[in-house]
Amino acid sequence: MSEFVSMRSVIEASYFIAAILFIFGLKRMSSPVTARGGIIWAGAGMVVATLVTFLYPGMGNYALMMVAIFIGGVLAWVSGKKVAMTNMPQMIALYNGMGGGAAAAIAAVELLGGEEHGLVFGTLAVLGGMIGAVSFSGSLIAFAKLQGLMKSTVRFGGQQLLNLLLLTATVGLAGIIVFQHGDINLVSVFFLLALILGVTMTLPIGGADMPVVISLYNALTGLAVAFEGFVLQNAAMIIAGTVVGAAGTLLTQLMAKAMNRSLANVLFSGFGDEVVGEASDISGSMKPIEAADVGVMMAFADKVLIVPGYGMAVAQAQHKVWELAQLLISRGVDVKFAIHPVAGRMPGHMNVLLAEAGVPYDIIYDQDEINAEFASADVALVIGANDVVNPAARTDPASPIYGMPILNADHAKNVIVIKRGQGVGFSGIENALFFLDQTRMLYGDGQEMASQLIQEVKSI
Amino acid sequence: MIDGFIALYIFMLAAFVGHEIIGRVPSILHTPLMSGSNFVHGIVLVGAMVALGRADTTMELTIGFIGVFLGAGNAVGGYVVTERMLEMFKSSKEKGS
């Protein structure tokens, strides 16, 4: 027995060290200078915690365990290494969903197993399982949407009511399960309901709001992990889960704020509903332009502001755009990149993508820093961005994006929009910017157009 | 045993720590941080390992196996993705300055 006790303290001490490494790792990740070291600290914590768990007293099935770790680990490793930077957000959603699913699986085993947990821990097990299951199926839907596997947003009348009913039924069943331990039918129906709830909750949410939703599910998974940690009496899970739960909640609020929307608004009001018809009293036409003219315009400009959007990243045009910017800079043009807080798919996503292309930090500006400068800019080059430069957000109360802070590209003397075709943006809203007098549309693939512009500027 | 008020204290303090860590973060780090915290809750893996380790029936074994598989995916995938993202920050800083 004393051997068990000392083993126990080795395990507890290792979990303690892991928890410290997680916290300091996250702390380091919150500053650009130390961020790289942060993930390595946290990674070390994870390795320590995982290895020491093999020493847990009273366990078996080691072969099965190692096979599961191997398959899960290798699949995640390969997919994580292979995925393009532009697709990072949905991969985060996917891995987050897996974590939620794991928490739900722990709850399921605990609830089906012989042990009674008592009122408090029984409740925590059930709640953690429910949150984990919702996070699992919800994250998978978010993944499918961002990956483009699921194009449409499913909405129907009474959807909120259905969600409410589902939630009530799930919570009700949860209550029964706490008292009626180990009933396999009840537990199965309970998890099935929670999984369906995650799907129906996520389906009506539009693509533009997905980052906020993923962040929310991230926080929820953290909470689920913490709850299951209480049930298993595992300090590392409690601390890591709670820290992520709290940090994730705050992060979710910050993201929602950057889009000028409340969390409730994101979750319960459809984005880009049928409002479009009401708001599209846009007059004028889109005026096309040739690359040669744009080249001249930019080469002889004093100041060019580049507004990159997700479309640029999809076209893999960031390297060409940076090459173009360097060319202009060498001609004495003042070139700056203007980044909207939610450019790309998440706050900071565009900065990552530009950093990948080698654009230095000191010519990348946040919305607040750059917005006043558009008025003095000769050219605003909008490439692959749409909703974040739509002046309707400022002027049209009927627009679904009304109130969202935008980049004032429409204040520039000339606006050039590089765009694939005449379609609407991610949120499905017509963009008033494209119809302005000083706006010209350069139709084509972002990367191709950037290459053409480089040639045009070079030939001057 | 982590019980009663001790559990509550741990929960409260850990929540406070989480809140403090994110409090003053520049928005450019939001995505990497979300990814990093996504990795950290991959600790669920150890819980799933314990659940599988104690499982007896086929049902429990199956669910436990799925749990460990998912947990390992969360931890490994979260790490790889975060590491790749942060790598970019470093190289750009060096090139930029």
Short mmCIF file of C-alpha atoms in Angstrom, two decimals, chain A:
data_model
loop_
_atom_site.label_atom_id
_atom_site.label_comp_id
_atom_site.label_asym_id
_atom_site.label_seq_id
_atom_site.Cartn_x
_atom_site.Cartn_y
_atom_site.Cartn_z
CA MET A 1 0.00 0.00 0.00
CA SER A 2 2.85 2.39 0.83
CA GLU A 3 4.16 1.81 -2.66
CA PHE A 4 0.84 3.06 -3.99
CA VAL A 5 1.04 6.14 -1.80
CA SER A 6 4.49 7.12 -3.01
CA MET A 7 3.45 6.43 -6.61
CA ARG A 8 0.50 8.68 -6.02
CA SER A 9 2.75 11.51 -4.84
CA VAL A 10 5.03 11.14 -7.88
CA ILE A 11 1.96 11.45 -10.07
CA GLU A 12 0.57 14.40 -8.13
CA ALA A 13 3.93 16.19 -8.19
CA SER A 14 4.20 15.67 -11.95
CA TYR A 15 0.69 17.02 -12.50
CA PHE A 16 1.61 20.02 -10.37
CA ILE A 17 4.65 20.69 -12.54
CA ALA A 18 2.54 20.25 -15.67
CA ALA A 19 -0.02 22.77 -14.40
CA ILE A 20 2.74 25.30 -13.72
CA LEU A 21 4.23 24.74 -17.18
CA PHE A 22 0.79 25.27 -18.78
CA ILE A 23 0.20 28.54 -16.96
CA PHE A 24 3.65 29.96 -17.65
CA GLY A 25 3.48 28.68 -21.22
CA LEU A 26 0.22 30.54 -21.83
CA LYS A 27 1.65 33.59 -20.12
CA ARG A 28 4.63 33.57 -22.47
CA MET A 29 2.32 33.11 -25.44
CA SER A 30 0.65 36.41 -24.63
CA SER A 31 3.66 38.42 -25.78
CA PRO A 32 5.06 38.26 -29.33
CA VAL A 33 8.66 38.15 -28.07
CA THR A 34 8.31 35.09 -25.84
CA ALA A 35 5.43 33.39 -27.66
CA ARG A 36 7.57 30.73 -29.34
CA GLY A 37 8.97 29.54 -26.02
CA GLY A 38 5.49 29.46 -24.53
CA ILE A 39 4.17 26.59 -26.61
CA ILE A 40 7.32 24.58 -25.90
CA TRP A 41 6.82 25.02 -22.14
CA ALA A 42 3.20 23.95 -22.42
CA GLY A 43 4.23 21.05 -24.65
CA ALA A 44 6.73 19.87 -22.05
CA GLY A 45 3.96 19.99 -19.45
CA MET A 46 1.78 17.82 -21.64
CA VAL A 47 4.51 15.22 -22.15
CA VAL A 48 5.21 15.03 -18.41
CA ALA A 49 1.51 14.66 -17.56
CA THR A 50 0.90 12.02 -20.25
CA LEU A 51 3.91 9.87 -19.38
CA VAL A 52 3.24 9.87 -15.66
CA THR A 53 -0.38 8.83 -16.24
CA PHE A 54 0.89 5.42 -17.38
CA LEU A 55 1.98 4.91 -13.75
CA TYR A 56 -1.56 5.46 -12.44
CA PRO A 57 -2.45 2.69 -9.95
CA GLY A 58 -5.14 0.17 -10.83
CA MET A 59 -5.10 0.58 -14.58
CA GLY A 60 -4.99 -1.87 -17.46
CA ASN A 61 -5.61 -1.92 -21.21
CA TYR A 62 -2.23 -0.34 -21.90
CA ALA A 63 -1.93 -1.82 -25.39
CA LEU A 64 -5.29 -0.42 -26.38
CA MET A 65 -4.32 2.92 -24.86
CA MET A 66 -1.11 3.16 -26.83
CA VAL A 67 -2.82 2.21 -30.06
CA ALA A 68 -5.41 4.95 -29.52
CA ILE A 69 -2.74 7.54 -28.68
CA PHE A 70 -0.70 6.48 -31.69
CA ILE A 71 -3.58 6.67 -34.18
CA GLY A 72 -4.97 9.94 -32.81
CA GLY A 73 -1.54 11.51 -32.48
CA VAL A 74 -0.29 10.55 -35.94
CA LEU A 75 -3.50 11.63 -37.69
CA ALA A 76 -3.44 14.99 -35.90
CA TRP A 77 0.29 15.45 -36.48
CA VAL A 78 0.05 14.83 -40.20
CA SER A 79 -3.07 16.95 -40.70
CA GLY A 80 -1.66 19.76 -38.55
CA LYS A 81 1.60 19.84 -40.48
CA LYS A 82 -0.06 19.66 -43.88
CA VAL A 83 -2.81 22.24 -43.49
CA ALA A 84 -2.33 25.62 -45.17
CA MET A 85 -2.08 28.69 -42.96
CA THR A 86 -5.36 29.97 -44.38
CA ASN A 87 -7.16 26.90 -43.05
CA MET A 88 -5.83 27.17 -39.50
CA PRO A 89 -9.13 28.34 -37.95
CA GLN A 90 -11.05 25.25 -38.96
CA MET A 91 -8.24 22.98 -37.79
CA ILE A 92 -8.44 24.65 -34.38
CA ALA A 93 -12.18 23.96 -34.47
CA LEU A 94 -11.55 20.32 -35.33
CA TYR A 95 -8.96 19.69 -32.61
CA ASN A 96 -11.12 21.56 -30.14
CA GLY A 97 -14.05 19.36 -31.02
CA MET A 98 -11.91 16.28 -30.41
CA GLY A 99 -11.10 17.59 -26.93
CA GLY A 100 -14.79 18.10 -26.22
CA GLY A 101 -15.53 14.61 -27.46
CA ALA A 102 -12.84 13.17 -25.19
CA ALA A 103 -14.38 14.96 -22.20
CA ALA A 104 -17.79 13.55 -23.14
CA ALA A 105 -16.26 10.06 -23.45
CA ILE A 106 -14.79 10.33 -19.95
CA ALA A 107 -18.20 11.35 -18.64
CA ALA A 108 -19.85 8.45 -20.45
CA VAL A 109 -17.46 5.89 -18.95
CA GLU A 110 -17.91 7.39 -15.49
CA LEU A 111 -21.69 7.50 -15.77
CA LEU A 112 -21.94 3.93 -17.07
CA GLY A 113 -19.38 2.55 -14.62
CA GLY A 114 -20.24 1.02 -11.28
CA GLU A 115 -19.05 3.81 -9.03
CA GLU A 116 -21.49 6.21 -7.43
CA HIS A 117 -20.28 9.79 -7.52
CA GLY A 118 -22.61 11.50 -5.11
CA LEU A 119 -24.67 14.58 -5.85
CA VAL A 120 -21.89 17.13 -6.45
CA PHE A 121 -19.52 15.02 -8.53
CA GLY A 122 -22.37 13.28 -10.32
CA THR A 123 -23.69 16.67 -11.38
CA LEU A 124 -20.23 17.77 -12.51
CA ALA A 125 -19.76 14.56 -14.51
CA VAL A 126 -23.09 15.00 -16.27
CA LEU A 127 -22.59 18.72 -16.92
CA GLY A 128 -19.06 18.18 -18.23
CA GLY A 129 -20.32 15.41 -20.49
CA MET A 130 -23.10 17.56 -21.85
CA ILE A 131 -20.85 20.57 -22.49
CA GLY A 132 -18.21 18.34 -24.05
CA ALA A 133 -20.73 16.69 -26.37
CA VAL A 134 -22.18 20.05 -27.46
CA SER A 135 -18.68 21.36 -28.07
CA PHE A 136 -17.82 18.22 -30.05
CA SER A 137 -20.70 18.28 -32.51
CA GLY A 138 -20.79 22.10 -32.64
CA SER A 139 -17.09 22.32 -33.46
CA LEU A 140 -17.46 19.71 -36.19
CA ILE A 141 -20.20 21.80 -37.80
CA ALA A 142 -17.99 24.89 -37.50
CA PHE A 143 -15.17 22.92 -39.14
CA ALA A 144 -17.44 21.76 -41.95
CA LYS A 145 -18.65 25.29 -42.58
CA LEU A 146 -15.23 26.90 -42.70
CA GLN A 147 -13.82 24.03 -44.76
CA GLY A 148 -16.59 24.66 -47.28
CA LEU A 149 -18.09 21.21 -46.82
CA MET A 150 -21.31 22.86 -45.78
CA LYS A 151 -22.14 25.91 -47.78
CA SER A 152 -25.57 27.00 -46.67
CA THR A 153 -26.76 28.27 -43.36
CA VAL A 154 -29.75 26.23 -42.27
CA ARG A 155 -32.52 28.28 -40.77
CA PHE A 156 -36.18 27.61 -40.26
CA GLY A 157 -39.03 29.02 -38.25
CA GLY A 158 -39.14 28.10 -34.58
CA GLN A 159 -35.48 27.16 -34.56
CA GLN A 160 -34.79 28.98 -31.32
CA LEU A 161 -37.78 27.23 -29.78
CA LEU A 162 -36.47 23.85 -30.91
CA ASN A 163 -33.06 24.64 -29.42
CA LEU A 164 -34.69 25.67 -26.17
CA LEU A 165 -36.72 22.46 -26.07
CA LEU A 166 -33.63 20.39 -26.79
CA LEU A 167 -31.70 22.19 -24.08
CA THR A 168 -34.50 21.69 -21.57
CA ALA A 169 -34.81 18.01 -22.42
CA THR A 170 -31.05 17.48 -22.15
CA VAL A 171 -30.79 19.28 -18.81
CA GLY A 172 -33.85 17.41 -17.55
CA LEU A 173 -32.32 14.06 -18.48
CA ALA A 174 -29.05 15.17 -16.90
CA GLY A 175 -30.93 15.73 -13.65
CA ILE A 176 -32.43 12.24 -13.77
CA ILE A 177 -29.08 10.61 -14.55
CA VAL A 178 -27.47 12.19 -11.49
CA PHE A 179 -29.91 10.24 -9.33
CA GLN A 180 -30.40 7.13 -11.47
CA HIS A 181 -26.91 5.90 -11.84
CA GLY A 182 -25.70 3.67 -14.66
CA ASP A 183 -28.86 3.36 -16.79
CA ILE A 184 -27.41 2.77 -20.22
CA ASN A 185 -30.54 3.84 -22.12
CA LEU A 186 -30.88 7.13 -20.28
CA VAL A 187 -27.19 7.91 -20.72
CA SER A 188 -27.30 7.11 -24.44
CA VAL A 189 -30.33 9.30 -25.08
CA PHE A 190 -28.75 12.05 -22.99
CA PHE A 191 -25.57 12.14 -25.08
CA LEU A 192 -27.53 11.85 -28.31
CA LEU A 193 -29.61 14.90 -27.32
CA ALA A 194 -26.51 16.88 -26.35
CA LEU A 195 -24.87 16.06 -29.70
CA ILE A 196 -27.98 17.14 -31.60
CA LEU A 197 -28.12 20.33 -29.55
CA GLY A 198 -24.57 21.19 -30.60
CA VAL A 199 -25.54 20.73 -34.25
CA THR A 200 -28.76 22.73 -34.14
CA MET A 201 -27.09 25.51 -32.14
CA THR A 202 -24.32 25.93 -34.70
CA LEU A 203 -26.22 25.42 -37.96
CA PRO A 204 -27.93 28.83 -38.07
CA ILE A 205 -24.75 30.78 -37.32
CA GLY A 206 -23.23 32.44 -40.37
CA GLY A 207 -19.67 31.93 -41.51
CA ALA A 208 -18.53 35.42 -40.54
CA ASP A 209 -19.36 34.72 -36.91
CA MET A 210 -17.61 31.35 -36.82
CA PRO A 211 -14.40 32.59 -35.15
CA VAL A 212 -16.38 33.82 -32.16
CA VAL A 213 -18.24 30.52 -32.02
CA ILE A 214 -15.04 28.46 -32.23
CA SER A 215 -13.56 30.53 -29.44
CA LEU A 216 -16.67 29.95 -27.38
CA TYR A 217 -16.52 26.19 -27.92
CA ASN A 218 -12.85 26.33 -27.00
CA ALA A 219 -13.79 27.88 -23.66
CA LEU A 220 -16.59 25.35 -23.20
CA THR A 221 -14.27 22.41 -23.82
CA GLY A 222 -11.93 23.85 -21.18
CA LEU A 223 -14.82 23.95 -18.73
CA ALA A 224 -15.87 20.40 -19.59
CA VAL A 225 -12.30 19.20 -19.04
CA ALA A 226 -12.20 20.95 -15.66
CA PHE A 227 -15.51 19.33 -14.59
CA GLU A 228 -14.31 15.86 -15.57
CA GLY A 229 -11.08 16.70 -13.74
CA PHE A 230 -13.08 17.13 -10.53
CA VAL A 231 -14.79 13.80 -11.12
CA LEU A 232 -11.47 12.02 -11.69
CA GLN A 233 -9.76 13.96 -8.90
CA ASN A 234 -7.15 15.08 -11.38
CA ALA A 235 -5.58 18.43 -10.46
CA ALA A 236 -3.85 18.95 -13.82
CA MET A 237 -7.17 18.64 -15.65
CA ILE A 238 -8.96 20.92 -13.18
CA ILE A 239 -6.38 23.68 -13.39
CA ALA A 240 -5.65 23.52 -17.13
CA GLY A 241 -9.34 23.21 -17.96
CA THR A 242 -10.40 26.10 -15.76
CA VAL A 243 -7.61 28.36 -17.01
CA VAL A 244 -8.65 27.68 -20.60
CA GLY A 245 -12.32 28.12 -19.71
CA ALA A 246 -11.69 31.56 -18.24
CA ALA A 247 -9.15 32.68 -20.84
CA GLY A 248 -11.35 31.42 -23.64
CA THR A 249 -14.41 33.24 -22.33
CA LEU A 250 -12.50 36.51 -22.20
CA LEU A 251 -11.05 35.90 -25.66
CA THR A 252 -14.54 35.24 -27.00
CA GLN A 253 -15.76 38.55 -25.59
CA LEU A 254 -12.79 40.40 -27.09
CA MET A 255 -13.48 38.89 -30.50
CA ALA A 256 -17.18 39.70 -30.35
CA LYS A 257 -16.27 43.25 -29.35
CA ALA A 258 -13.93 43.59 -32.33
CA MET A 259 -16.93 42.84 -34.53
CA ASN A 260 -19.14 45.15 -32.52
CA ARG A 261 -21.55 42.35 -31.69
CA SER A 262 -22.59 40.91 -28.39
CA LEU A 263 -22.20 37.20 -27.79
CA ALA A 264 -25.96 36.79 -27.48
CA ASN A 265 -26.33 38.51 -30.81
CA VAL A 266 -23.89 36.09 -32.45
CA LEU A 267 -25.58 33.03 -30.99
CA PHE A 268 -29.22 33.89 -31.31
CA SER A 269 -29.64 36.16 -34.31
CA GLY A 270 -29.00 34.91 -37.79
CA PHE A 271 -26.30 36.87 -39.59
CA GLY A 272 -26.97 37.97 -43.13
CA ASP A 273 -30.64 37.01 -42.93
CA GLU A 274 -33.02 38.19 -45.63
CA VAL A 275 -32.11 41.77 -44.70
CA VAL A 276 -30.21 42.15 -47.98
CA GLY A 277 -33.28 43.14 -50.01
CA GLU A 278 -34.06 45.95 -47.62
CA ALA A 279 -30.55 47.33 -47.49
CA SER A 280 -29.56 47.18 -51.13
CA ASP A 281 -30.74 50.58 -52.30
CA ILE A 282 -27.30 51.07 -53.80
CA SER A 283 -27.21 53.18 -56.93
CA GLY A 284 -24.56 53.40 -59.62
CA SER A 285 -22.55 50.64 -61.20
CA MET A 286 -19.28 48.81 -60.73
CA LYS A 287 -16.64 50.28 -63.02
CA PRO A 288 -13.92 47.94 -64.27
CA ILE A 289 -10.29 48.97 -64.84
CA GLU A 290 -7.23 47.46 -66.54
CA ALA A 291 -4.10 46.39 -64.67
CA ALA A 292 -1.94 48.78 -66.72
CA ASP A 293 -3.88 51.81 -65.48
CA VAL A 294 -3.68 50.62 -61.89
CA GLY A 295 0.08 50.13 -62.25
CA VAL A 296 0.57 53.70 -63.39
CA MET A 297 -1.76 55.04 -60.74
CA MET A 298 0.15 53.33 -57.96
CA ALA A 299 3.64 53.94 -59.31
CA PHE A 300 3.10 57.70 -59.29
CA ALA A 301 1.17 57.85 -56.03
CA ASP A 302 2.58 59.34 -52.85
CA LYS A 303 0.75 57.04 -50.52
CA VAL A 304 -0.78 53.61 -51.12
CA LEU A 305 -2.71 51.76 -48.43
CA ILE A 306 -3.22 48.05 -48.97
CA VAL A 307 -6.29 46.45 -47.40
CA PRO A 308 -5.84 42.69 -47.48
CA GLY A 309 -8.71 40.31 -46.77
CA TYR A 310 -9.29 36.62 -46.57
CA GLY A 311 -9.69 36.47 -50.35
CA MET A 312 -6.04 37.45 -50.74
CA ALA A 313 -5.02 34.57 -48.52
CA VAL A 314 -7.21 32.09 -50.37
CA ALA A 315 -5.59 33.14 -53.66
CA GLN A 316 -2.18 32.71 -51.94
CA ALA A 317 -1.43 36.22 -53.17
CA GLN A 318 0.30 37.57 -50.06
CA HIS A 319 3.80 36.93 -51.41
CA LYS A 320 3.05 38.69 -54.69
CA VAL A 321 1.35 41.56 -52.89
CA TRP A 322 4.41 42.01 -50.70
CA GLU A 323 6.63 41.93 -53.80
CA LEU A 324 4.45 44.63 -55.32
CA ALA A 325 4.64 46.68 -52.13
CA GLN A 326 8.44 46.39 -52.08
CA LEU A 327 8.58 47.58 -55.68
CA LEU A 328 6.47 50.61 -54.85
CA ILE A 329 8.51 51.35 -51.74
CA SER A 330 11.69 51.31 -53.83
CA ARG A 331 10.08 53.97 -56.06
CA GLY A 332 9.54 56.14 -53.00
CA VAL A 333 5.86 55.41 -52.50
CA ASP A 334 4.65 55.36 -48.90
CA VAL A 335 3.09 51.88 -48.61
CA LYS A 336 1.21 50.64 -45.57
CA PHE A 337 -0.94 47.62 -44.82
CA ALA A 338 -4.25 48.32 -43.08
CA ILE A 339 -5.58 45.40 -41.06
CA HIS A 340 -9.12 45.11 -39.82
CA PRO A 341 -9.46 43.40 -36.43
CA VAL A 342 -11.34 40.49 -37.98
CA ALA A 343 -9.52 40.42 -41.33
CA GLY A 344 -8.91 36.83 -42.28
CA ARG A 345 -11.05 34.52 -40.25
CA MET A 346 -10.01 35.49 -36.73
CA PRO A 347 -8.43 38.41 -34.93
CA GLY A 348 -4.74 38.29 -35.75
CA HIS A 349 -5.15 35.75 -38.53
CA MET A 350 -4.17 38.25 -41.24
CA ASN A 351 -1.07 39.27 -39.29
CA VAL A 352 0.00 35.64 -39.24
CA LEU A 353 -0.54 35.34 -42.99
CA LEU A 354 1.38 38.54 -43.77
CA ALA A 355 4.15 37.50 -41.42
CA GLU A 356 4.38 34.27 -43.39
CA ALA A 357 4.97 36.29 -46.55
CA GLY A 358 7.71 38.27 -44.80
CA VAL A 359 5.97 41.62 -44.47
CA PRO A 360 7.73 43.50 -41.65
CA TYR A 361 5.72 44.56 -38.62
CA ASP A 362 6.40 48.27 -38.89
CA ILE A 363 4.33 48.77 -42.06
CA ILE A 364 1.34 46.78 -40.79
CA TYR A 365 -1.19 48.97 -39.02
CA ASP A 366 -4.30 48.30 -36.97
CA GLN A 367 -7.59 49.86 -37.85
CA ASP A 368 -7.37 52.51 -35.13
CA GLU A 369 -3.89 53.58 -36.18
CA ILE A 370 -4.54 53.78 -39.90
CA ASN A 371 -8.13 54.91 -40.36
CA ALA A 372 -7.35 58.64 -40.30
CA GLU A 373 -4.75 58.17 -43.03
CA PHE A 374 -7.13 56.98 -45.75
CA ALA A 375 -8.19 60.57 -46.44
CA SER A 376 -4.61 61.44 -47.43
CA ALA A 377 -4.02 58.24 -49.41
CA ASP A 378 -3.88 58.41 -53.21
CA VAL A 379 -4.78 54.77 -53.64
CA ALA A 380 -6.49 52.27 -51.37
CA LEU A 381 -5.84 48.81 -52.81
CA VAL A 382 -8.51 46.45 -51.51
CA ILE A 383 -7.56 42.89 -52.23
CA GLY A 384 -9.84 40.07 -51.21
CA ALA A 385 -11.53 42.14 -48.51
CA ASN A 386 -15.20 42.96 -48.63
CA ASP A 387 -17.35 43.38 -45.55
CA VAL A 388 -14.61 45.12 -43.55
CA VAL A 389 -14.58 48.03 -46.03
CA ASN A 390 -18.33 48.27 -46.59
CA PRO A 391 -19.42 51.83 -45.76
CA ALA A 392 -22.94 50.54 -45.18
CA ALA A 393 -21.71 49.55 -41.73
CA ARG A 394 -21.39 53.26 -41.02
CA THR A 395 -24.41 54.65 -42.84
CA ASP A 396 -27.13 52.07 -43.30
CA PRO A 397 -28.99 51.05 -40.13
CA ALA A 398 -30.84 48.37 -42.10
CA SER A 399 -27.62 46.57 -42.98
CA PRO A 400 -26.84 43.48 -40.91
CA ILE A 401 -23.28 44.71 -40.40
CA TYR A 402 -24.44 48.17 -39.29
CA GLY A 403 -22.30 49.38 -36.39
CA MET A 404 -19.31 47.17 -37.12
CA PRO A 405 -16.15 49.29 -37.15
CA ILE A 406 -14.75 49.32 -40.68
CA LEU A 407 -11.66 50.54 -42.51
CA ASN A 408 -12.37 53.89 -44.16
CA ALA A 409 -11.18 52.81 -47.60
CA ASP A 410 -13.93 54.94 -49.14
CA HIS A 411 -12.12 58.07 -47.90
CA ALA A 412 -9.17 57.47 -50.21
CA LYS A 413 -8.85 59.47 -53.44
CA ASN A 414 -8.89 56.30 -55.52
CA VAL A 415 -10.08 52.88 -54.51
CA ILE A 416 -8.96 49.82 -56.45
CA VAL A 417 -10.74 46.58 -55.62
CA ILE A 418 -9.18 43.33 -56.79
CA LYS A 419 -11.94 40.80 -56.88
CA ARG A 420 -12.64 37.51 -58.55
CA GLY A 421 -16.11 38.37 -59.76
CA GLN A 422 -19.17 40.39 -58.92
CA GLY A 423 -20.35 38.20 -56.04
CA VAL A 424 -21.12 39.35 -52.54
CA GLY A 425 -18.88 38.94 -49.48
CA PHE A 426 -18.65 36.30 -46.80
CA SER A 427 -21.68 37.73 -45.02
CA GLY A 428 -23.68 37.82 -48.24
CA ILE A 429 -24.11 41.59 -48.30
CA GLU A 430 -23.74 43.88 -51.30
CA ASN A 431 -20.84 46.32 -50.81
CA ALA A 432 -21.62 50.01 -51.31
CA LEU A 433 -17.89 50.78 -51.67
CA PHE A 434 -17.77 49.04 -55.04
CA PHE A 435 -20.32 51.46 -56.49
CA LEU A 436 -18.62 54.70 -55.48
CA ASP A 437 -17.37 57.20 -58.09
CA GLN A 438 -13.72 56.87 -57.13
CA THR A 439 -13.83 53.06 -57.07
CA ARG A 440 -12.55 50.87 -59.90
CA MET A 441 -12.85 47.11 -60.03
CA LEU A 442 -9.91 45.00 -61.16
CA TYR A 443 -11.49 41.62 -61.86
CA GLY A 444 -9.36 38.52 -61.59
CA ASP A 445 -7.54 36.09 -59.35
CA GLY A 446 -5.65 37.91 -56.59
CA GLN A 447 -2.30 36.32 -57.28
CA GLU A 448 -2.53 36.75 -61.05
CA MET A 449 -3.54 40.39 -60.74
CA ALA A 450 -0.75 41.11 -58.27
CA SER A 451 1.77 39.56 -60.72
CA GLN A 452 0.37 41.68 -63.55
CA LEU A 453 0.62 44.81 -61.43
CA ILE A 454 4.23 43.97 -60.64
CA GLN A 455 4.96 43.72 -64.38
CA GLU A 456 3.16 47.00 -65.08
CA VAL A 457 5.01 48.90 -62.38
CA LYS A 458 8.34 47.41 -63.50
CA SER A 459 7.74 48.45 -67.11
CA ILE A 460 7.27 52.09 -66.20
#
